[in-house]
CSV table of C-alpha atoms in Angstrom, one decimal:
chain,number,residue,atom,x,y,z
V,1,MET,CA,0.1,-0.1,0.0
V,2,SER,CA,1.3,3.6,-0.6
V,3,LEU,CA,2.3,5.3,2.2
V,4,ARG,CA,1.1,8.5,0.7
V,5,TYR,CA,-2.1,7.2,0.0
V,6,ALA,CA,-2.6,5.8,3.5
V,7,ILE,CA,-1.7,9.2,5.2
V,8,ALA,CA,-4.0,11.1,3.3
V,9,MET,CA,-7.0,8.9,3.9
V,10,THR,CA,-9.7,10.7,5.9
V,11,ARG,CA,-13.0,9.6,7.2
V,12,GLY,CA,-14.6,12.2,5.1
V,13,LEU,CA,-13.2,10.2,2.0
V,14,LEU,CA,-14.4,7.0,3.7
V,15,VAL,CA,-18.0,8.4,3.9
V,16,ALA,CA,-17.9,9.6,0.4
V,17,VAL,CA,-16.9,6.0,-0.9
V,18,ALA,CA,-19.2,4.2,1.2
V,19,VAL,CA,-22.1,6.4,-0.1
V,20,ALA,CA,-21.0,5.8,-3.5
V,21,LEU,CA,-20.9,2.0,-3.1
V,22,ALA,CA,-24.2,1.6,-1.2
V,23,ALA,CA,-26.0,3.9,-3.7
V,24,GLY,CA,-29.7,3.7,-2.2
V,25,THR,CA,-28.9,2.0,1.1
V,26,ALA,CA,-26.6,4.6,2.4
V,27,SER,CA,-29.0,5.4,5.3
V,28,ALA,CA,-28.6,2.0,6.6
V,29,GLN,CA,-25.2,3.1,7.7
V,30,TRP,CA,-26.5,5.5,10.2
V,31,ILE,CA,-24.2,8.4,9.6
V,32,ASN,CA,-26.6,11.0,10.0
V,33,HIS,CA,-28.7,9.4,12.6
V,34,PRO,CA,-29.4,11.7,15.6
V,35,THR,CA,-27.7,11.0,18.6
V,36,PRO,CA,-30.1,10.4,21.7
V,37,GLY,CA,-29.5,12.4,24.7
V,38,VAL,CA,-27.4,15.4,23.3
V,39,PRO,CA,-28.3,18.8,24.8
V,40,ARG,CA,-29.3,21.1,22.0
V,41,LEU,CA,-29.3,24.6,21.5
V,42,PRO,CA,-32.5,26.6,20.3
V,43,ASP,CA,-31.5,26.3,16.6
V,44,GLY,CA,-31.0,22.5,17.2
V,45,LYS,CA,-27.2,22.4,17.2
V,46,PRO,CA,-25.5,20.3,19.9
V,47,ASN,CA,-24.7,22.2,23.0
V,48,LEU,CA,-21.1,20.8,23.5
V,49,GLU,CA,-20.3,23.1,26.3
V,50,ALA,CA,-23.1,21.6,28.4
V,51,PRO,CA,-21.8,19.8,31.4
V,52,ALA,CA,-20.4,16.2,31.0
V,53,PRO,CA,-22.9,13.5,31.5
V,54,ARG,CA,-23.2,11.0,34.5
V,55,ALA,CA,-23.4,7.4,34.4
V,56,ALA,CA,-25.8,5.7,37.0
V,57,ASP,CA,-23.1,5.3,39.6
V,58,GLY,CA,-22.6,9.2,39.5
V,59,LYS,CA,-19.1,9.1,37.8
V,60,PRO,CA,-18.8,11.0,34.6
V,61,ASP,CA,-19.7,9.0,31.5
V,62,LEU,CA,-17.0,9.0,29.2
V,63,SER,CA,-19.2,7.2,26.5
V,64,GLY,CA,-19.4,8.6,22.9
V,65,ILE,CA,-17.6,9.0,19.6
V,66,TRP,CA,-14.4,10.9,19.8
V,67,TYR,CA,-11.5,12.2,17.5
V,68,LEU,CA,-8.6,14.1,18.1
V,69,HIS,CA,-8.9,17.7,18.2
V,70,PHE,CA,-7.6,19.4,14.9
V,71,ASP,CA,-6.7,23.1,15.4
V,72,LYS,CA,-7.2,24.0,11.6
V,73,CYS,CA,-10.2,21.5,10.7
V,74,GLY,CA,-12.2,18.7,11.8
V,75,PRO,CA,-11.9,15.3,10.2
V,76,PHE,CA,-15.4,15.6,8.6
V,77,GLY,CA,-14.9,18.7,6.7
V,78,CYS,CA,-11.4,19.0,5.5
V,79,ALA,CA,-11.0,18.3,1.9
V,80,ASP,CA,-7.4,18.5,2.0
V,81,TYR,CA,-6.5,16.7,5.2
V,82,GLN,CA,-4.0,18.1,7.6
V,83,PRO,CA,-3.5,15.2,10.4
V,84,GLY,CA,-3.0,16.6,14.0
V,85,PRO,CA,0.5,17.1,15.5
V,86,GLU,CA,0.2,14.4,17.9
V,87,PHE,CA,-0.2,11.9,14.9
V,88,LEU,CA,3.1,12.7,13.3
V,89,ASP,CA,4.9,13.7,16.4
V,90,PHE,CA,3.6,12.7,19.8
V,91,GLY,CA,5.9,15.3,21.6
V,92,ALA,CA,5.0,18.1,19.2
V,93,ASP,CA,3.9,20.3,22.0
V,94,LEU,CA,6.8,19.5,24.6
V,95,PRO,CA,9.4,21.8,24.7
V,96,GLY,CA,12.5,20.1,23.2
V,97,GLY,CA,10.3,17.1,22.1
V,98,LEU,CA,10.5,13.6,23.5
V,99,PRO,CA,13.5,13.0,25.7
V,100,TYR,CA,14.9,10.3,23.6
V,101,LEU,CA,17.9,8.1,24.9
V,102,PRO,CA,20.7,8.3,22.3
V,103,TRP,CA,19.8,4.8,20.4
V,104,ALA,CA,16.1,6.1,20.3
V,105,ALA,CA,17.0,9.2,18.8
V,106,ALA,CA,19.2,7.6,16.2
V,107,LEU,CA,16.3,5.1,15.5
V,108,VAL,CA,13.9,8.0,14.8
V,109,LYS,CA,16.4,9.7,12.4
V,110,GLU,CA,16.8,6.3,10.5
V,111,ARG,CA,12.8,5.8,10.3
V,112,GLN,CA,12.5,9.5,9.2
V,113,ALA,CA,15.3,8.9,6.5
V,114,GLY,CA,13.6,6.0,5.3
V,115,PHE,CA,10.1,7.6,4.9
V,116,ALA,CA,8.5,5.6,7.5
V,117,LYS,CA,8.7,2.7,5.3
V,118,ASP,CA,8.1,0.2,8.3
V,119,ASP,CA,5.6,2.1,9.9
V,120,PRO,CA,3.0,-0.6,11.0
V,121,ILE,CA,0.0,1.3,9.9
V,122,GLY,CA,1.5,1.7,6.5
V,123,LEU,CA,2.0,-1.9,6.5
V,124,CYS,CA,-1.7,-2.6,7.4
V,125,ARG,CA,-0.7,-4.0,10.8
V,126,PRO,CA,-2.2,-2.8,14.0
V,127,GLY,CA,-1.5,0.8,14.8
V,128,GLY,CA,-1.2,-0.1,18.6
V,129,PHE,CA,-1.7,1.7,21.7
V,130,PHE,CA,-0.8,5.3,21.4
V,131,ARG,CA,-2.3,5.7,17.5
V,132,PHE,CA,-5.5,4.5,19.1
V,133,HIS,CA,-5.9,8.2,20.3
V,134,THR,CA,-4.4,9.8,17.5
V,135,TYR,CA,-5.4,8.0,14.1
V,136,PRO,CA,-7.7,10.4,12.2
V,137,PRO,CA,-10.9,7.9,12.1
V,138,PRO,CA,-12.8,8.3,15.4
V,139,ARG,CA,-13.1,6.0,18.5
V,140,LYS,CA,-16.3,5.0,20.2
V,141,VAL,CA,-16.1,4.7,24.3
V,142,LEU,CA,-18.5,2.4,25.9
V,143,GLN,CA,-18.5,3.0,29.7
V,144,LEU,CA,-19.8,-0.1,31.5
V,145,PRO,CA,-19.9,-0.6,35.3
V,146,ASN,CA,-16.5,-2.7,35.4
V,147,LEU,CA,-15.2,-2.2,31.9
V,148,VAL,CA,-14.5,0.8,29.5
V,149,LEU,CA,-14.3,-0.6,25.8
V,150,ILE,CA,-13.0,1.6,23.1
V,151,LEU,CA,-13.9,0.6,19.8
V,152,SER,CA,-11.9,2.0,16.8
V,153,GLU,CA,-13.0,2.5,13.3
V,154,ARG,CA,-9.8,1.9,11.9
V,155,ASP,CA,-9.3,-1.8,11.0
V,156,VAL,CA,-12.4,-2.7,13.4
V,157,THR,CA,-10.1,-3.2,16.4
V,158,TYR,CA,-10.9,-2.6,20.2
V,159,ARG,CA,-9.1,-2.1,23.4
V,160,GLN,CA,-10.3,-3.2,26.9
V,161,ILE,CA,-9.6,-1.2,30.1
V,162,PHE,CA,-10.7,-3.0,33.5
V,163,VAL,CA,-12.3,-1.2,36.3
V,164,ASP,CA,-12.9,-4.3,38.6
V,165,GLY,CA,-10.1,-4.2,41.0
V,166,ARG,CA,-7.7,-6.6,39.2
V,167,ALA,CA,-4.1,-6.0,39.2
V,168,LEU,CA,-1.9,-5.5,36.3
V,169,PRO,CA,-0.3,-8.9,35.0
V,170,THR,CA,3.4,-9.2,36.4
V,171,ASP,CA,4.8,-10.9,33.6
V,172,PRO,CA,2.6,-10.0,30.3
V,173,GLU,CA,2.7,-11.3,27.0
V,174,PRO,CA,3.3,-8.2,24.9
V,175,THR,CA,0.6,-7.2,22.8
V,176,TRP,CA,-0.3,-4.3,20.6
V,177,ASN,CA,-2.5,-2.4,22.9
V,178,GLY,CA,-1.2,-3.9,26.1
V,179,TYR,CA,-3.1,-4.7,29.3
V,180,SER,CA,-5.2,-1.8,31.0
V,181,VAL,CA,-6.5,-1.3,34.6
V,182,ALA,CA,-8.2,1.6,35.9
V,183,ARG,CA,-9.6,3.3,39.1
V,184,TRP,CA,-11.5,6.3,39.8
V,185,GLU,CA,-10.1,9.4,41.4
V,186,GLY,CA,-12.9,11.6,41.9
V,187,ASP,CA,-13.9,12.7,38.4
V,188,THR,CA,-10.9,11.4,36.6
V,189,LEU,CA,-10.3,7.8,35.3
V,190,VAL,CA,-6.8,6.9,36.0
V,191,VAL,CA,-5.6,4.0,33.8
V,192,GLN,CA,-2.4,1.9,34.1
V,193,THR,CA,-1.0,0.0,31.0
V,194,ASN,CA,1.9,-2.4,30.8
V,195,GLY,CA,2.7,-5.3,28.4
V,196,LEU,CA,3.3,-3.2,25.3
V,197,ARG,CA,5.3,-4.6,22.3
V,198,ASP,CA,8.9,-3.6,21.6
V,199,ASP,CA,8.2,-2.7,18.0
V,200,THR,CA,5.4,-0.1,18.9
V,201,TRP,CA,5.8,3.2,16.9
V,202,ILE,CA,4.5,5.9,19.1
V,203,ASP,CA,3.8,8.2,16.2
V,204,ARG,CA,4.3,8.6,12.4
V,205,LYS,CA,7.8,10.0,13.4
V,206,GLY,CA,8.9,6.8,14.4
V,207,SER,CA,9.1,7.3,18.1
V,208,PRO,CA,10.0,4.1,19.9
V,209,LEU,CA,8.6,2.1,23.0
V,210,THR,CA,10.1,-1.0,24.8
V,211,ALA,CA,8.3,-3.7,26.7
V,212,ALA,CA,9.5,-2.0,29.8
V,213,ALA,CA,7.2,0.8,29.5
V,214,ARG,CA,4.5,1.6,31.9
V,215,VAL,CA,1.8,4.2,30.8
V,216,THR,CA,-0.6,6.2,32.8
V,217,GLU,CA,-3.5,7.9,31.4
V,218,ARG,CA,-5.9,10.1,33.0
V,219,PHE,CA,-9.2,10.5,31.3
V,220,ARG,CA,-11.4,13.6,32.3
V,221,ARG,CA,-14.6,14.8,30.3
V,222,VAL,CA,-14.4,18.7,30.9
V,223,SER,CA,-17.9,19.2,29.1
V,224,PHE,CA,-20.3,17.3,27.0
V,225,GLY,CA,-18.2,17.8,23.8
V,226,ARG,CA,-14.7,17.5,25.0
V,227,LEU,CA,-12.5,14.9,26.6
V,228,ASP,CA,-9.1,15.2,27.8
V,229,ILE,CA,-6.6,12.4,27.8
V,230,GLU,CA,-3.2,13.2,29.9
V,231,VAL,CA,-0.8,10.3,28.8
V,232,THR,CA,2.6,9.8,31.1
V,233,VAL,CA,5.0,7.6,29.6
V,234,ASP,CA,7.6,6.0,31.6
V,235,ASP,CA,10.1,3.7,29.8
V,236,PRO,CA,13.6,4.0,31.2
V,237,LYS,CA,15.1,2.0,28.2
V,238,ALA,CA,14.1,4.4,25.4
V,239,TYR,CA,13.8,7.9,27.1
V,240,SER,CA,15.8,9.7,29.7
V,241,ARG,CA,12.7,10.6,31.9
V,242,PRO,CA,9.3,10.3,32.3
V,243,TRP,CA,6.9,12.6,29.9
V,244,THR,CA,3.6,13.6,29.8
V,245,VAL,CA,1.5,14.8,26.8
V,246,THR,CA,-2.5,15.8,26.7
V,247,LEU,CA,-4.7,14.8,24.1
V,248,ASN,CA,-7.7,16.7,23.6
V,249,GLN,CA,-10.6,14.9,22.1
V,250,ASP,CA,-13.8,16.2,20.6
V,251,LEU,CA,-17.1,14.5,20.4
V,252,ALA,CA,-18.6,13.5,17.1
V,253,VAL,CA,-22.6,13.6,17.3
V,254,ASP,CA,-25.3,12.4,14.7
V,255,THR,CA,-23.1,10.0,13.3
V,256,GLU,CA,-21.8,6.4,13.7
V,257,LEU,CA,-18.7,4.4,13.0
V,258,LEU,CA,-18.0,3.0,9.6
V,259,ASP,CA,-16.1,-0.3,9.1
V,260,TYR,CA,-12.8,0.4,7.5
V,261,HIS,CA,-10.0,-1.8,7.2
V,262,CYS,CA,-6.5,-0.8,5.7
V,263,THR,CA,-6.4,-3.5,3.1
V,264,ASP,CA,-9.3,-1.6,1.4
V,265,ASN,CA,-7.0,1.0,0.3
V,266,GLU,CA,-4.8,-1.6,-1.3
V,267,ARG,CA,-7.7,-3.2,-3.2
V,268,ALA,CA,-8.7,0.4,-4.4
V,269,ARG,CA,-5.3,1.1,-5.6
V,270,LEU,CA,-4.8,-2.4,-7.6
V,271,ASP,CA,-8.2,-1.2,-9.0
V,272,GLY,CA,-7.0,2.0,-10.3
V,273,LYS,CA,-9.5,3.9,-8.3
């Protein structure tokens, strides 16, 4: 698959292709279905500044369809897509960037010089833990009493966060999304993750991670339409110190996820489309 083609893919394009293929059955995909329970302004537009909703247990309800906040344009209306900075460089907002150890800095330079040809996303492999938050297609969060489930539109994948009191595994088999457990601290869901793969790419730049990494996320729904995720990485084998990045997520309403898999791009390219 062409890396240039993959990086340019947007949800807007996916919707257009889906509508063209579905012809008269596009309504069955629910991409314009009103989201129930959304507070509305007098003109019918969603009031995204309204207070965050609460679950039955009184905790903030993180449920919804979310996408990474873009400064210049959103993923639904940008014909010439510009990815958010965290997608390209997870440490874009950190003074001096990510604190790589020398070997990690050299690896990033090598990956950039090779135009990210080994990027798992470009090879239609799972994007992994970090890009679950930053890849352009949206994610759906489902908050259950003892489990938070995140469904990604990209490659129809999922992530589980257990909120049932279990401990992290002590010797986990490394996986793409790792193993995540959480607890509530007031209105913030604090998530700890280990068991991530050594070949994880944090971002398009090629920032690495090792299996020694421990990641802490703090999920806070600050309003009806905004979710902040503070991500702290402690990986002493790849970075000189722990570091923290905050990802702002915007709520998508009156829409739904669309099934999308990376290999669909390859098929379209081979068909000459």
